[in-house]
CSV table of C-alpha atoms in Angstrom, one decimal:
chain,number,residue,atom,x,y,z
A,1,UNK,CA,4.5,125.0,-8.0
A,2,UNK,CA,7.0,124.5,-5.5
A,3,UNK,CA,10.8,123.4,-6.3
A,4,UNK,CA,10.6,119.7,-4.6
A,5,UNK,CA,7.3,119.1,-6.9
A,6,UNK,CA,8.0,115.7,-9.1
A,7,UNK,CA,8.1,116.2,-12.7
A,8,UNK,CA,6.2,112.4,-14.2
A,9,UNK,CA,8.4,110.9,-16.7
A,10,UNK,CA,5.1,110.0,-18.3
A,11,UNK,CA,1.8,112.4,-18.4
A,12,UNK,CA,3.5,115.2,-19.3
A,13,UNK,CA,0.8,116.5,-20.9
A,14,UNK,CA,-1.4,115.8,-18.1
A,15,UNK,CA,1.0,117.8,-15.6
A,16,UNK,CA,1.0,120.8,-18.1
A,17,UNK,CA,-3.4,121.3,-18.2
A,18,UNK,CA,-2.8,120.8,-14.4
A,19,UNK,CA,-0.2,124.2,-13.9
A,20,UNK,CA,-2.8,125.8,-16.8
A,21,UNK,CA,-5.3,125.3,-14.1
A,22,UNK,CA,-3.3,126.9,-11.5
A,23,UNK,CA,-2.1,129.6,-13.3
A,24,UNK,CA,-6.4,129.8,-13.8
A,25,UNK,CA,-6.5,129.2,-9.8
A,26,UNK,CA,-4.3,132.9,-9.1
A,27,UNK,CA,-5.4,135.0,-11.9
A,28,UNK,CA,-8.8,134.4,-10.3
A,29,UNK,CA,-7.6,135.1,-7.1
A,30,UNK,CA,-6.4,138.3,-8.4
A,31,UNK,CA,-9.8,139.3,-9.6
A,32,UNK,CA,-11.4,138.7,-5.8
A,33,UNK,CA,-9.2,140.8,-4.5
A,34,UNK,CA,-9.7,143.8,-7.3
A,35,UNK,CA,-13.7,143.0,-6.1
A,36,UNK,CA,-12.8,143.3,-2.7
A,37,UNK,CA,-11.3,147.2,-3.3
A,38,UNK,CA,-14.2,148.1,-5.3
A,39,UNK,CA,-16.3,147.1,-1.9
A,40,UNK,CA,-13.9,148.8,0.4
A,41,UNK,CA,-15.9,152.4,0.1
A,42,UNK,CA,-17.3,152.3,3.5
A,43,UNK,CA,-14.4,152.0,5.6
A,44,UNK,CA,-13.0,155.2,6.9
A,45,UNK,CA,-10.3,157.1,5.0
A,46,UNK,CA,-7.5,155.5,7.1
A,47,UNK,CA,-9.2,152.0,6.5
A,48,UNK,CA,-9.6,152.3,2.9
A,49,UNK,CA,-5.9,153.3,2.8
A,50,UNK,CA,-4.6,150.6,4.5
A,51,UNK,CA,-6.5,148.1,3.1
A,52,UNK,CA,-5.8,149.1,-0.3
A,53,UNK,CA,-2.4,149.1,0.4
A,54,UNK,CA,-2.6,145.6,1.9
A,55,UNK,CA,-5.1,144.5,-1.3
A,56,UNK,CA,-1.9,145.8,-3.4
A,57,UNK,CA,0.9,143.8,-1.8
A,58,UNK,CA,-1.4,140.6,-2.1
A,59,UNK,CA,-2.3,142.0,-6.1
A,60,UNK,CA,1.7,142.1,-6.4
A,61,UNK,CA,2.6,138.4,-5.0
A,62,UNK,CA,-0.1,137.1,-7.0
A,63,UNK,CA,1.1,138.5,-10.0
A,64,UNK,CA,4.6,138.1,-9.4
A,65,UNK,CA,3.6,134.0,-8.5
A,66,UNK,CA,1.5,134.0,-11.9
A,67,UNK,CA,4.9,135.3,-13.5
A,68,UNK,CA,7.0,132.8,-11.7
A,69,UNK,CA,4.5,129.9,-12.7
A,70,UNK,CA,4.3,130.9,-16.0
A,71,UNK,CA,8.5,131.0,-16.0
A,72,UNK,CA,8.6,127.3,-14.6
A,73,UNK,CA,5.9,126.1,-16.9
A,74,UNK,CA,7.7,127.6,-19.7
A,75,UNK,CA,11.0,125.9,-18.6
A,76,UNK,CA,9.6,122.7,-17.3
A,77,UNK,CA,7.9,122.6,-21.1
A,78,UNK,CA,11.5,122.7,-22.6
A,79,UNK,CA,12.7,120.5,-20.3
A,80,UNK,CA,10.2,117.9,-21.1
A,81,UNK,CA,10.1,118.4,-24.4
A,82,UNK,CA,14.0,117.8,-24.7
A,83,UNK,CA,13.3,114.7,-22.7
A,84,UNK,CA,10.8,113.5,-25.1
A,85,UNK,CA,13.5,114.0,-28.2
A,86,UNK,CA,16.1,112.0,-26.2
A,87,UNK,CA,13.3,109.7,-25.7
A,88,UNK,CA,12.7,109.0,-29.2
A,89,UNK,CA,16.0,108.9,-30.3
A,90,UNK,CA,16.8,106.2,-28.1
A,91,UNK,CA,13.1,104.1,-29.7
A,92,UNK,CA,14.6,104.7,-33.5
A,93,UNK,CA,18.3,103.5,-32.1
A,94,UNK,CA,16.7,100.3,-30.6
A,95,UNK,CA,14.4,99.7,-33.9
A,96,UNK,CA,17.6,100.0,-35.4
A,97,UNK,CA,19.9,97.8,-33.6
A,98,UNK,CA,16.6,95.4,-33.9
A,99,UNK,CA,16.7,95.7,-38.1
A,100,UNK,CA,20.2,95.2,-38.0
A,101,UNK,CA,20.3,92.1,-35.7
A,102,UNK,CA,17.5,90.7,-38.2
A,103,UNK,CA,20.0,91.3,-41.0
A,104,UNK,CA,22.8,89.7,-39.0
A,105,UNK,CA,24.7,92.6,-38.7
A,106,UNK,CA,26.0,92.9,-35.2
A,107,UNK,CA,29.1,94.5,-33.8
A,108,UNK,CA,31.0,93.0,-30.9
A,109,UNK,CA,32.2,94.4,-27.8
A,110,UNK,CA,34.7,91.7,-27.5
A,111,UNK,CA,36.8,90.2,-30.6
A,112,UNK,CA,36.6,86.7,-29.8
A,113,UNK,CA,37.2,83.9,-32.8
A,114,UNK,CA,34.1,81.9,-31.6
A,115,UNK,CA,31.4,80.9,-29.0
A,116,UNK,CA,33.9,78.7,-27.5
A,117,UNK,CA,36.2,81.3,-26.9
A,118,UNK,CA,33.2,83.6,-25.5
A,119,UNK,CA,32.3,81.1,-23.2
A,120,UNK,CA,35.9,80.6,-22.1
A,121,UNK,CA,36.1,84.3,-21.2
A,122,UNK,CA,32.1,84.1,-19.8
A,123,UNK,CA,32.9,81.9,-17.3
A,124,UNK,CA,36.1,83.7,-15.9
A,125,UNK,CA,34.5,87.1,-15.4
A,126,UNK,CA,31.3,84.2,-13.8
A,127,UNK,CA,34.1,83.5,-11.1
A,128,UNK,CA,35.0,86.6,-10.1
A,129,UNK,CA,31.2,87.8,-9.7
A,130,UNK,CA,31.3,85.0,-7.1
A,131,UNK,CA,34.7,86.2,-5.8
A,132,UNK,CA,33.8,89.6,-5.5
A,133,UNK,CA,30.5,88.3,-3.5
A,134,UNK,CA,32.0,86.5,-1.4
A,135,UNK,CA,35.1,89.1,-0.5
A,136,UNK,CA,33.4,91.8,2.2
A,137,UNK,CA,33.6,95.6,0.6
A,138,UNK,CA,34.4,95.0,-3.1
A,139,UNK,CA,30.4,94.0,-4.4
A,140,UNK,CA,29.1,96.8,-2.1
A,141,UNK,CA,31.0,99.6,0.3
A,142,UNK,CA,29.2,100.8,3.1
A,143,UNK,CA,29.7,103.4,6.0
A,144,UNK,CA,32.1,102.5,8.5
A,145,UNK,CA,31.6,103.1,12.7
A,146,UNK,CA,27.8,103.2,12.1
A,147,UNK,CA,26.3,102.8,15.6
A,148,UNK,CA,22.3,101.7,16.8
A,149,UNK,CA,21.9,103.0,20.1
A,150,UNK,CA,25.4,103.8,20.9
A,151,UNK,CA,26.3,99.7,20.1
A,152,UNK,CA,28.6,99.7,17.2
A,153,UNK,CA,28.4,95.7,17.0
A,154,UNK,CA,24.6,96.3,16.3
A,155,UNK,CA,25.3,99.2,13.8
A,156,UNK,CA,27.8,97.0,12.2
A,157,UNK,CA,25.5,93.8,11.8
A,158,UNK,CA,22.6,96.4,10.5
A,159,UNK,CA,25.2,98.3,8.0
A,160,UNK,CA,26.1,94.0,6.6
A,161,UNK,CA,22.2,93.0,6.8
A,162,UNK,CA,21.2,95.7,4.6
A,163,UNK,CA,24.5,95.4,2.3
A,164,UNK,CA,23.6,91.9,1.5
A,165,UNK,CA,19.8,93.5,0.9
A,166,UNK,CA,21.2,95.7,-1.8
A,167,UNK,CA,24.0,93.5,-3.0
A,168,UNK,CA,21.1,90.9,-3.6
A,169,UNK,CA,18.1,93.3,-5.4
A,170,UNK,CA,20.9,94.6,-7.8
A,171,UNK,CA,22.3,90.4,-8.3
A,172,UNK,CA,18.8,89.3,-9.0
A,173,UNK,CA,18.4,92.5,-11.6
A,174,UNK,CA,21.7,91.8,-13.4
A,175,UNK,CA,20.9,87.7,-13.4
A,176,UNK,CA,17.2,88.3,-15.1
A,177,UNK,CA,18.8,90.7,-18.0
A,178,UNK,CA,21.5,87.9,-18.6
A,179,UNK,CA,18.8,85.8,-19.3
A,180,UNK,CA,16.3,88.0,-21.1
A,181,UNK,CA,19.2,89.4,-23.3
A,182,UNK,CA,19.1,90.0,-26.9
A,183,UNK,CA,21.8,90.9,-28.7
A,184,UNK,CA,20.4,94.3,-30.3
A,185,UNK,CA,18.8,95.1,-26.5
A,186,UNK,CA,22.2,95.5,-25.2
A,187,UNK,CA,22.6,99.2,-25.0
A,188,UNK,CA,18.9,99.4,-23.0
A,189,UNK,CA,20.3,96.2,-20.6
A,190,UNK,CA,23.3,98.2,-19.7
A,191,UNK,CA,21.6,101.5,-19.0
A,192,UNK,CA,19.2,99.4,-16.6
A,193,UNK,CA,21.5,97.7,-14.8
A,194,UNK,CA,23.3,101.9,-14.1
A,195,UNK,CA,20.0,103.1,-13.4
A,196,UNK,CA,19.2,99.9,-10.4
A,197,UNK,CA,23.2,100.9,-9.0
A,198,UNK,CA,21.5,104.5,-8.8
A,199,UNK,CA,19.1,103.5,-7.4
A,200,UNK,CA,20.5,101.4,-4.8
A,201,UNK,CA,22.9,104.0,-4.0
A,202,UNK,CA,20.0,106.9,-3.7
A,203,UNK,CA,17.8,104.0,-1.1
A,204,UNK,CA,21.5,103.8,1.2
A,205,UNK,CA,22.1,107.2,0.9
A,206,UNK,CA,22.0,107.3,4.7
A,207,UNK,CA,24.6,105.0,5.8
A,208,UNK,CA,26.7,105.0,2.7
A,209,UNK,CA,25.6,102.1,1.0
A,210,UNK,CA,26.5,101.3,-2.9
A,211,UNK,CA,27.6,99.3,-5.5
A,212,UNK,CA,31.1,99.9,-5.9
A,213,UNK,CA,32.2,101.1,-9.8
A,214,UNK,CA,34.2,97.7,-10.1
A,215,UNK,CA,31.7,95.1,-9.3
A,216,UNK,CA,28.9,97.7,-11.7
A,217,UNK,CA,31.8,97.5,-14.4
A,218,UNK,CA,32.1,93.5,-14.0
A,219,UNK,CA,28.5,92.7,-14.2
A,220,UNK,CA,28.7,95.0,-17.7
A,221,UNK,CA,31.3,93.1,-18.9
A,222,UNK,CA,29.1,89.9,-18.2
A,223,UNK,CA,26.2,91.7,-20.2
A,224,UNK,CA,28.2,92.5,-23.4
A,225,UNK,CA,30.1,89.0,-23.2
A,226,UNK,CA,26.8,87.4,-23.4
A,227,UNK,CA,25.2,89.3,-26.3
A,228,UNK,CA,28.3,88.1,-27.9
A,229,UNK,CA,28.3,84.8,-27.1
A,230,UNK,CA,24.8,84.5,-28.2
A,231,UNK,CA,25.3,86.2,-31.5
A,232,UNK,CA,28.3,83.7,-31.8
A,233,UNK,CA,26.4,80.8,-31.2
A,234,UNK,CA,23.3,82.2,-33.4
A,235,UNK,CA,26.2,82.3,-36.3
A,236,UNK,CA,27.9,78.9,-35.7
A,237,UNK,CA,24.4,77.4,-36.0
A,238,UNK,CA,23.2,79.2,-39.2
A,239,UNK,CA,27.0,78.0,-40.8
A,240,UNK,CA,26.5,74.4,-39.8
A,241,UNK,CA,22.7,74.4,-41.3
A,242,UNK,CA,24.7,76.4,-44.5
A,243,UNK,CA,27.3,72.9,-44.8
A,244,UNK,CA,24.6,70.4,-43.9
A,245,UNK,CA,22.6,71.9,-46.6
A,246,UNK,CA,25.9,72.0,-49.2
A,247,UNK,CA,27.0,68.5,-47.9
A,248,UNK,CA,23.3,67.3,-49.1
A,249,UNK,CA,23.5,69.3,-52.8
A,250,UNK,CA,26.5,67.3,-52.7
A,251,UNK,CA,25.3,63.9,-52.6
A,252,UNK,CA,22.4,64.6,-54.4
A,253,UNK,CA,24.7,65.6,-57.6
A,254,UNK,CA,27.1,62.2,-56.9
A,255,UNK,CA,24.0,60.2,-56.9
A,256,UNK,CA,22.4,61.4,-59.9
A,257,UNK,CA,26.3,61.2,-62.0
A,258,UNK,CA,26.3,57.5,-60.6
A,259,UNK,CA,23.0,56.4,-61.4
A,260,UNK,CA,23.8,58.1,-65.0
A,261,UNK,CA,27.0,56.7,-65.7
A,262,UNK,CA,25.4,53.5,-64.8
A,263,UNK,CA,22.8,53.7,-66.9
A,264,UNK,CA,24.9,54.4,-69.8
A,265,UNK,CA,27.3,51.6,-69.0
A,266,UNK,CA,24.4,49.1,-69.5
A,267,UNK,CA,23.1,51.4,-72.6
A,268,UNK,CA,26.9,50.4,-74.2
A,269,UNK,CA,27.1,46.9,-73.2
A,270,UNK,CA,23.7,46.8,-74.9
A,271,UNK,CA,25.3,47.9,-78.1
A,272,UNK,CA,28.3,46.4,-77.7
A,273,UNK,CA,26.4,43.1,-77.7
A,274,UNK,CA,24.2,44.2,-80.7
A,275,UNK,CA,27.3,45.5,-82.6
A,276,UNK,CA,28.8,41.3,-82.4
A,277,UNK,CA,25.9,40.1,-83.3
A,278,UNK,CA,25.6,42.0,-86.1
A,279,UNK,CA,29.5,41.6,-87.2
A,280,UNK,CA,28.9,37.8,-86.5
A,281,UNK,CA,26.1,37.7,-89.2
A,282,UNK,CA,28.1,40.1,-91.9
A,283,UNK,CA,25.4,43.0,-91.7
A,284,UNK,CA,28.5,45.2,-91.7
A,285,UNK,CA,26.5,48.6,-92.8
A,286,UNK,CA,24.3,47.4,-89.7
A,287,UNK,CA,26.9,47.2,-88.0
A,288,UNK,CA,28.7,51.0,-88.6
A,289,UNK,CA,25.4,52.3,-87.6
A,290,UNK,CA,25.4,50.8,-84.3
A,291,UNK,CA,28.8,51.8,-83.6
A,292,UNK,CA,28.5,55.5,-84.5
A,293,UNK,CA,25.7,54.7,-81.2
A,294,UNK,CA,28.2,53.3,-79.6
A,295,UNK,CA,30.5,56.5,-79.7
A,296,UNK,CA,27.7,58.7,-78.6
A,297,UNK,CA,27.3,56.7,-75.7
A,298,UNK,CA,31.3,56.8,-75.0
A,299,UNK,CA,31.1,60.7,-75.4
A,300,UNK,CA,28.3,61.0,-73.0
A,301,UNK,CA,30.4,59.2,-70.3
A,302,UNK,CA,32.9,61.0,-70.8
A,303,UNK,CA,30.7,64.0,-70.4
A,304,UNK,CA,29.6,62.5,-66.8
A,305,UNK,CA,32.9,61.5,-66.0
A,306,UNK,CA,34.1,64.9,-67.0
A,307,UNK,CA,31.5,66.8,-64.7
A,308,UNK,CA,32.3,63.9,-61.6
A,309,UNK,CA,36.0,65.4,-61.5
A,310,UNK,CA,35.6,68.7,-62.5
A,311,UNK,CA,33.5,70.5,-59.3
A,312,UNK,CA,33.7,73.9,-61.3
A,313,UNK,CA,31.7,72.5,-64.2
A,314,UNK,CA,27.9,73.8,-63.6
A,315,UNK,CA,24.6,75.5,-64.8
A,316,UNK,CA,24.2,79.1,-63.6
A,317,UNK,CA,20.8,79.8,-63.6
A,318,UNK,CA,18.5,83.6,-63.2
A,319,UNK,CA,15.5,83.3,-61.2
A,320,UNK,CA,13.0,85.0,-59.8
A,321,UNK,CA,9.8,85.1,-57.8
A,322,UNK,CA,7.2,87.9,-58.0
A,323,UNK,CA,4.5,86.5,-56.0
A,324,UNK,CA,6.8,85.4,-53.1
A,325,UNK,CA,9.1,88.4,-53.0
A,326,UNK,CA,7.6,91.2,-55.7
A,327,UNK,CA,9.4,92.7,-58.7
A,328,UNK,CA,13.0,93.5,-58.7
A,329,UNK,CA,14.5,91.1,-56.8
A,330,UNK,CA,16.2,88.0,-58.1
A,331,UNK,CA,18.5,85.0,-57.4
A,332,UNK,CA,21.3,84.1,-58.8
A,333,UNK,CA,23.1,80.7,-58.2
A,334,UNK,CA,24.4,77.3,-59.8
A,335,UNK,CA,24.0,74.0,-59.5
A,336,UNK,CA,26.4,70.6,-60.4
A,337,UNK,CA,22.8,68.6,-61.2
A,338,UNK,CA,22.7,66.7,-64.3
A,339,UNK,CA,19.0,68.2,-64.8
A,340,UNK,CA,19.4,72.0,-63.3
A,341,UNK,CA,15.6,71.9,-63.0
A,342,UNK,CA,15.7,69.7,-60.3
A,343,UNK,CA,17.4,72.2,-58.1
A,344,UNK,CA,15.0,75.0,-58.8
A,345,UNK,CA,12.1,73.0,-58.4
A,346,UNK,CA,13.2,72.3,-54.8
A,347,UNK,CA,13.9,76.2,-54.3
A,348,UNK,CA,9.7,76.2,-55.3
A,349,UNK,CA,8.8,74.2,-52.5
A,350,UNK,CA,5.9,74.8,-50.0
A,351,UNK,CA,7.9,77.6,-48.0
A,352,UNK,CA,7.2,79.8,-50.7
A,353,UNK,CA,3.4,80.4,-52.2
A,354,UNK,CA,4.6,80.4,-56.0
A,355,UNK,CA,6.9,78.8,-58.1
A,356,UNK,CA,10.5,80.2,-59.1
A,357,UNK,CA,10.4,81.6,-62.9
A,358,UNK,CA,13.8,81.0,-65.1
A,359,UNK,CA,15.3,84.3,-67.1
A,360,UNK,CA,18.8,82.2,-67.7
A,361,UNK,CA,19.9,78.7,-67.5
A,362,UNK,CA,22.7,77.6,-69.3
A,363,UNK,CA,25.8,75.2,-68.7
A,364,UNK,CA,29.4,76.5,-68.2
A,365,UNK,CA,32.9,74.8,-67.2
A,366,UNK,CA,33.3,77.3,-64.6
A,367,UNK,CA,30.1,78.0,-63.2
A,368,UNK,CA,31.5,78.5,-60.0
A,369,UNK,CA,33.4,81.4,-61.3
A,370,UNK,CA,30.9,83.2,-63.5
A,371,UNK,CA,28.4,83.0,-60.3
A,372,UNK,CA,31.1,84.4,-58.1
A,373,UNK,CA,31.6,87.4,-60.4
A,374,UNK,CA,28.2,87.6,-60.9
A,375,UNK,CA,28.1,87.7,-57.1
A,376,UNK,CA,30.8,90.4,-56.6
A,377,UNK,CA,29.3,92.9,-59.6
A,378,UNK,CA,25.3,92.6,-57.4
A,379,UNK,CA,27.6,92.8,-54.0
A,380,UNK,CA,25.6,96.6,-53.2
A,381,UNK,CA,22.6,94.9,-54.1
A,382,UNK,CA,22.6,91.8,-52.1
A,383,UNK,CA,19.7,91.5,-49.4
A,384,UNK,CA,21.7,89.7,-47.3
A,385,UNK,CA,24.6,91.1,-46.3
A,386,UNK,CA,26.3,88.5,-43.8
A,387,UNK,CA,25.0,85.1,-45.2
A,388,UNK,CA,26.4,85.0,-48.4
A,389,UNK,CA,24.3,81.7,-49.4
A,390,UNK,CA,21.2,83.9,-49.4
A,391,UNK,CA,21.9,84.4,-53.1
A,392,UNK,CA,19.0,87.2,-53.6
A,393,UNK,CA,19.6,90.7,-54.9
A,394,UNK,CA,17.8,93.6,-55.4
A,395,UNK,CA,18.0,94.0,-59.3
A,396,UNK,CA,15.7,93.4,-62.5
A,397,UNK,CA,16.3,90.6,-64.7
A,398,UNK,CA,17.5,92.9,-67.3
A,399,UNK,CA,20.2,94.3,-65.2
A,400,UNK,CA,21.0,90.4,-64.7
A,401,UNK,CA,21.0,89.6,-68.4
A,402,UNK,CA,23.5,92.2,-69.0
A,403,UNK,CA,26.0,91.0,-67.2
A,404,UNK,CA,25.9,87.4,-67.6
A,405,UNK,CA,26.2,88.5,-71.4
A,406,UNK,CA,29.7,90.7,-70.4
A,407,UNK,CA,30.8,87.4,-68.1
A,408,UNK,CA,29.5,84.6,-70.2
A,409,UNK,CA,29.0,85.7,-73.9
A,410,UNK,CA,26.3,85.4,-75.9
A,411,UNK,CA,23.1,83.5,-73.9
A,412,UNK,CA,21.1,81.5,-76.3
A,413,UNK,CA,17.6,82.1,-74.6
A,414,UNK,CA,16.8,85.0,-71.6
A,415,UNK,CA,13.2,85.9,-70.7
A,416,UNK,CA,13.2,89.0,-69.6
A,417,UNK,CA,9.7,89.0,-68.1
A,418,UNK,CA,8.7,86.4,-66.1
A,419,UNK,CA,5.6,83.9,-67.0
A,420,UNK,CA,4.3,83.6,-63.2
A,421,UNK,CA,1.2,81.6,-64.5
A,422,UNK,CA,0.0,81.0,-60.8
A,423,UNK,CA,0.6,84.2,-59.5
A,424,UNK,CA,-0.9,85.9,-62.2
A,425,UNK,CA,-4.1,83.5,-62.1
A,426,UNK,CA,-4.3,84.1,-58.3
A,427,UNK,CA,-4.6,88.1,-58.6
């Protein structure tokens, strides 16, 4: 195999049965010529001497070829074979930049405060890509006193026409990964965008042409700036939907404390009017009676009012969803609804195939703070690890149980196995 022979990045295994088949090729070469001394009898002495010399120099190359393909094969194997690790290696990096990305865990190449910011700093290095276009030498150097027969004004027009040429392949390449990038693809972006400036500078080899190191190191920048910038903008949006979605929850629970307070307004003046009625007539043991009703319904306004002011006030509630999500894994939240259920029937809505089951639900003054600390003691188990509304963790209800009973006391009721009556129905 000679030297200059092109090793396929691809096909390798292909390439390998083909030296096998030279190797095949020689050896069988060999044997003709070990045939050819057995016929050699019939020459003269002389003859038989020199051609068996001559049969033995040929018998010696071949070998010593054999042995030299063999050596390359062996070397090109290992070569190849490292390639191929590399190779893979870089396939489970990318899957896991992809997994990551998924999970919203990203890490940026430039510490800006937010997509503003990014796009501040995206359009800056945006004007000096066009600066350093539009300024000869900076985007691409070239060979200078180039000359097309013996005219340096022609080998100076031919040395710009083919600049612009190159300058323009590697501006369209740069332009198409900006916008096919993904934030996790930026590593393979970047080694692209080196591999077309090899390129380019391999193809002008002959009169010098390449792109120089700053305008390669600007048009990186621009890459990595825009990974951020869309991972910025991807997070922005997820934290509006996150306050949208509180600011809703939010109304929701004022609505439902105002149309209860107003229904037990009109449920007292009901009683009130009963109660003078009644002390109008002299049914005064009538009378008591309707006011100890009267005092219930003052308590339970003042329960309302008490949960309208006090935002801390809350159920936490234990949930889970085996047919949706499988075993082990569990949500743990609170609500400020005056009927809790509410809430978790809108968790079981028709993005999920089953309904939510409920381990724990009870009321607490600071809700707020027993699901924080609930929160911060399943922190290693949470699924999400960047958007901490996703409130699921990996844990069993039993693991759940005991801590709501170190944080919260005693629970009245806690099912430790969930009912799932569809799910179970459905298997």
């Amino acid at each position: 195999m000679s030297a200059g022979r092109t090793i396929p990045l691809f096909g390798a295994r292909r390439f390998a049965r083909q030296l096998l088949a030279d190797l095949a090729a020689v050896s069988k070469d060999r044997d003709d010529l070990h045939a050819t001394l057995a016929r050699t009898g019939a020459l003269t002495q002389l003859e038989r001497e020199k051609r068996l010399e001559q049969l033995r120099g040929e018998i010696a190359a071949a070998s010593a070829a054999q042995e030299a393909q063999r050596i390359e094969f062996a070397a090109e194997r290992e070569r190849l074979t490292a390639e191929l690790a590399e190779l893979r290696n870089d396939v489970v990096e990318t899957r896991e930049r992809v997994l990551l990305q998924e999970s919203g865990v990203y890490e940026y190449t430039h510490p800006l405060e937010d997509a503003v910011a990014c796009k501040v700093r995206l359009d800056a290095i945006r004007l000096d890509i066009k600066a350093m276009n539009k300024a000869e030498g900076r985007a691409v150097s070239a060979a200078k006193g180039w000359t097309v027969n013996g005219s340096e004004a022609k080998g100076r027009t031919m040395i710009r026409d083919y600049s612009k040429l190159m300058l323009r392949a590697f501006n369209s390449e740069a332009d198409m990964l900006v916008r096919g990038l993904k934030p996790y693809a930026l590593p393979a972006a970047v080694d692209r965008l080196e591999k077309v400036a090899r390129t380019i500078q391999r193809l002008g080899k002959t009169m010098s042409i390449e792109i120089t190191c700053e305008y390669l190191q600007l048009r990186i920048g621009e890459l990595r700036l825009t990974a951020d910038f869309i991972q910025k903008k991807a997070e922005e949006k997820e934290l509006e939907r996150q306050e949208r979605e509180r600011l809703r929850e939010e109304r929701k629970v004022q609505q439902e404390i105002e149309r209860e307070r107003t229904k037990l307004e009109k449920e007292r003046q009901h009683y009130l009017n009963a109660l003078e009625a009644l002390q109008a007539k002299g049914d005064l043991e009538a009378a008591e009676r309707l006011r100890t009703q009267v005092d219930e319904v003052d308590r339970a306004i003042s329960d309302v009012d008490f949960r309208a002011a006090n935002i801390r006030a809350g159920y936490v509630y234990v949930i889970s969803n085996i047919g949706s999500f499988g075993e082990s894994l569990i949500k743990v939240g609170m609500t400020r609804r005056l009927d809790p259920m509410d809430r978790i029937r809108e968790l079981s809505d028709a993005s999920v195939p089953f309904n939510f089951d409920v381990h724990a639900l009870f009321f607490s003054n600071d809700a707020v703070g027993i699901e924080s600390a609930m929160h911060s003691r399943l922190a290693s188990a949470r699924v999400n690890l960047v958007n901490q509304r996703r409130e699921f963790f990996r844990a069993t209800a039993s693991e759940a149980k005991a801590l709501l009973v170190e944080l919260a006391g005693d629970l009245l009721t806690f099912h430790d196995v969930p009912e799932a009556f569809e799910f179970r129905q459905s298997q």
